[in-house]
């Protein structure tokens, strides 16, 4: 039997992060996300959240955070509350992030967990703070729920782009993001082609670090 072609969609992903110093080696990141889709009639997902991060060592940063996720227009998913813990490692041009999400959905009592390993490579372009980057992130689902989460390898995201400073306290990541979602229960696979723009504002001047973005992406 001939396999069905994947469903494709063109999207725009926007994100703004604000880093607020709290104490030595501790910062609070405030996050705003808006995602737009051709197939889903415009804005289909918004996210508001905060992430408290502690620099445990020179290379390792630990974080705990919360996000409220809203669905809009043709997006039939329920609004969710999400908590997450993560560890970020910086190793020269390579950086990593391991995140675990806990999803609370009003359509069921079970908590849906997701494990999200991410790796990023940064290639300097000569000017300070400007570099090409590439990332890969996988979504591994350890448990199924009555409200729709299914265990297994759910999706992957691959991004290529350019990171650059905008003044001393603002940095930008601009790139192409490809999200491949594997179909479940007879549904077709879906490929999302997204233009991704992320702005990071530091409330005091800091050195730009080549690390994974603190969100990522949802």
Coordinates of C-alpha atoms in Angstrom, one line a residue:
X1 CA 0.0 0.0 0.0
X2 CA 1.4 3.4 -0.9
X3 CA 2.2 5.6 2.0
X4 CA 0.4 8.9 2.3
X5 CA 2.4 12.0 1.8
X6 CA 3.0 14.2 4.9
X7 CA 0.8 17.2 5.5
X8 CA 2.9 20.4 5.2
X9 CA 2.3 23.8 6.7
X10 CA 4.0 27.2 6.6
X11 CA 4.4 28.9 9.9
X12 CA 5.9 31.9 11.7
X13 CA 7.3 31.5 15.3
X14 CA 8.0 34.6 17.4
X15 CA 9.6 34.6 20.8
X16 CA 10.8 37.3 23.3
X17 CA 12.8 36.5 26.4
X18 CA 13.8 38.9 29.1
X19 CA 16.6 37.9 31.5
X20 CA 16.3 39.5 35.0
X21 CA 19.2 39.1 37.4
X22 CA 18.0 37.9 40.8
X23 CA 21.2 37.1 42.7
X24 CA 24.8 36.0 41.9
X25 CA 24.5 33.0 39.5
X26 CA 20.7 33.2 39.5
X27 CA 18.5 34.8 36.9
X28 CA 14.8 34.8 36.0
X29 CA 13.8 34.5 32.3
X30 CA 10.3 35.9 31.3
X31 CA 9.0 34.3 28.1
X32 CA 6.4 35.2 25.5
X33 CA 5.7 33.1 22.4
X34 CA 3.3 33.5 19.5
X35 CA 3.1 31.0 16.6
X36 CA 1.2 31.5 13.4
X37 CA 0.0 28.9 10.8
X38 CA -1.4 29.0 7.3
X39 CA -3.4 25.8 7.9
X40 CA -4.8 26.9 11.3
X41 CA -5.9 30.4 10.3
X42 CA -3.3 32.7 11.8
X43 CA -2.3 32.7 15.5
X44 CA -2.7 29.1 16.7
X45 CA -0.6 29.0 19.8
X46 CA 0.6 31.4 22.5
X47 CA 2.7 30.8 25.5
X48 CA 3.5 32.9 28.6
X49 CA 6.0 31.6 31.1
X50 CA 9.0 32.1 33.5
X51 CA 12.1 30.1 34.1
X52 CA 14.3 30.4 37.2
X53 CA 17.9 29.4 36.4
X54 CA 20.9 28.7 38.6
X55 CA 24.5 28.5 37.3
X56 CA 25.7 25.4 39.3
X57 CA 29.2 25.3 37.6
X58 CA 31.1 27.2 34.9
X59 CA 29.5 25.0 32.3
X60 CA 26.2 23.8 33.8
X61 CA 23.0 25.7 34.4
X62 CA 19.9 24.3 36.1
X63 CA 16.4 25.6 35.7
X64 CA 12.8 25.2 36.8
X65 CA 9.9 26.9 35.1
X66 CA 6.2 27.2 34.2
X67 CA 4.3 28.0 31.0
X68 CA 0.7 28.7 30.2
X69 CA -0.1 27.5 26.7
X70 CA -3.1 28.9 24.9
X71 CA -4.8 27.5 21.7
X72 CA -6.4 29.8 19.1
X73 CA -8.4 29.8 15.8
X74 CA -8.4 26.3 14.3
X75 CA -6.2 24.8 16.9
X76 CA -8.4 22.3 18.7
X77 CA -6.0 21.5 21.5
X78 CA -7.0 22.5 25.1
X79 CA -5.2 25.2 27.0
X80 CA -2.5 23.7 29.2
X81 CA -0.4 24.4 32.3
X82 CA 3.2 23.1 31.9
X83 CA 6.0 22.8 34.4
X84 CA 9.5 22.0 33.4
X85 CA 13.0 21.2 34.7
X86 CA 16.1 21.4 32.6
X87 CA 19.9 21.3 32.6
X88 CA 21.9 23.3 30.1
X89 CA 25.6 22.6 29.3
X90 CA 28.0 24.9 27.4
X91 CA 31.1 23.2 25.9
X92 CA 32.8 25.7 23.6
X93 CA 31.0 25.7 20.3
X94 CA 28.7 22.9 21.3
X95 CA 25.9 23.3 23.9
X96 CA 23.2 21.0 25.1
X97 CA 19.9 21.1 26.9
X98 CA 17.9 18.3 28.6
X99 CA 14.4 19.3 29.4
X100 CA 11.5 17.4 31.0
X101 CA 8.0 18.8 30.6
X102 CA 5.0 17.9 32.9
X103 CA 1.8 18.8 31.0
X104 CA -1.5 19.4 32.9
X105 CA -4.5 19.2 30.6
X106 CA -8.1 20.0 31.6
X107 CA -9.4 17.1 29.5
X108 CA -8.0 14.4 31.8
X109 CA -6.3 13.8 35.2
X110 CA -3.1 12.2 34.0
X111 CA 0.1 14.2 33.8
X112 CA 1.8 14.0 30.4
X113 CA 5.6 13.9 30.5
X114 CA 7.9 14.7 27.7
X115 CA 11.7 14.3 27.5
X116 CA 13.4 16.8 25.2
X117 CA 17.1 16.5 24.5
X118 CA 18.6 19.3 22.4
X119 CA 22.0 19.9 20.9
X120 CA 23.3 23.2 19.3
X121 CA 26.4 24.0 17.3
X122 CA 27.7 27.6 16.9
X123 CA 30.1 28.7 14.2
X124 CA 31.6 32.1 14.8
X125 CA 31.7 34.4 11.7
X126 CA 34.4 36.8 12.8
X127 CA 32.5 39.7 14.3
X128 CA 32.0 39.3 18.0
X129 CA 28.6 37.8 18.9
X130 CA 27.7 36.8 15.3
X131 CA 27.6 33.1 14.4
X132 CA 25.8 30.5 12.3
X133 CA 24.0 27.9 14.4
X134 CA 22.3 24.6 13.9
X135 CA 20.1 22.7 16.4
X136 CA 18.4 19.4 16.7
X137 CA 15.7 18.6 19.3
X138 CA 13.8 15.3 19.8
X139 CA 10.6 14.8 21.7
X140 CA 10.4 11.5 23.6
X141 CA 7.1 10.6 25.3
X142 CA 7.3 8.1 28.1
X143 CA 3.6 7.8 28.9
X144 CA 0.2 7.9 27.2
X145 CA -2.8 9.8 28.6
X146 CA -6.6 9.7 28.1
X147 CA -6.6 13.3 26.8
X148 CA -4.5 12.5 23.8
X149 CA -0.7 12.2 24.5
X150 CA 0.8 9.0 23.1
X151 CA 4.0 7.4 24.2
X152 CA 6.9 7.0 21.7
X153 CA 9.1 9.3 19.6
X154 CA 6.7 12.1 18.8
X155 CA 8.6 14.7 16.8
X156 CA 11.9 16.3 16.0
X157 CA 12.9 19.9 15.3
X158 CA 15.9 21.0 13.3
X159 CA 16.9 24.6 12.9
X160 CA 19.6 26.5 11.0
X161 CA 20.1 30.2 11.4
X162 CA 22.1 33.3 12.3
X163 CA 22.6 34.7 15.8
X164 CA 23.7 38.3 16.2
X165 CA 23.6 41.2 18.7
X166 CA 21.3 44.2 18.6
X167 CA 23.2 46.6 20.8
X168 CA 24.7 45.6 24.1
X169 CA 21.6 44.2 25.8
X170 CA 19.6 42.5 23.0
X171 CA 20.5 39.5 20.9
X172 CA 18.5 37.8 18.1
X173 CA 18.3 34.3 16.6
X174 CA 16.8 34.3 13.1
X175 CA 16.5 31.0 11.2
X176 CA 14.5 28.3 9.4
X177 CA 12.9 25.7 11.7
X178 CA 11.7 22.3 10.3
X179 CA 9.4 20.4 12.6
X180 CA 8.5 16.8 11.7
X181 CA 5.6 15.3 13.7
X182 CA 5.0 11.6 13.3
X183 CA 1.4 10.6 12.7
X184 CA -0.4 8.6 15.4
X185 CA -3.5 6.3 15.1
X186 CA -3.6 6.4 11.3
X187 CA -3.1 10.2 11.0
X188 CA -0.6 11.5 8.4
X189 CA 2.8 12.8 9.4
X190 CA 3.1 16.6 9.5
X191 CA 6.0 18.8 8.4
X192 CA 6.0 22.4 9.6
X193 CA 8.2 24.9 7.8
X194 CA 8.7 27.9 10.1
X195 CA 10.5 31.2 10.0
X196 CA 11.7 31.6 13.6
X197 CA 12.7 34.9 15.3
X198 CA 13.8 35.0 18.9
X199 CA 14.8 38.2 20.7
X200 CA 16.6 38.0 24.1
X201 CA 16.8 41.1 26.3
X202 CA 19.2 41.3 29.2
X203 CA 18.4 43.9 31.8
X204 CA 22.1 44.5 32.3
X205 CA 24.9 44.1 29.8
X206 CA 26.2 40.5 29.7
X207 CA 28.5 38.7 27.3
X208 CA 26.6 36.8 24.6
X209 CA 26.8 33.1 25.3
X210 CA 26.5 30.4 22.6
X211 CA 23.9 28.2 24.2
X212 CA 20.5 26.7 23.4
X213 CA 17.7 29.2 23.7
X214 CA 15.9 29.0 27.0
X215 CA 12.5 28.1 25.6
X216 CA 12.4 26.3 22.5
X217 CA 11.0 26.1 21.3
X218 CA 7.2 24.3 23.2

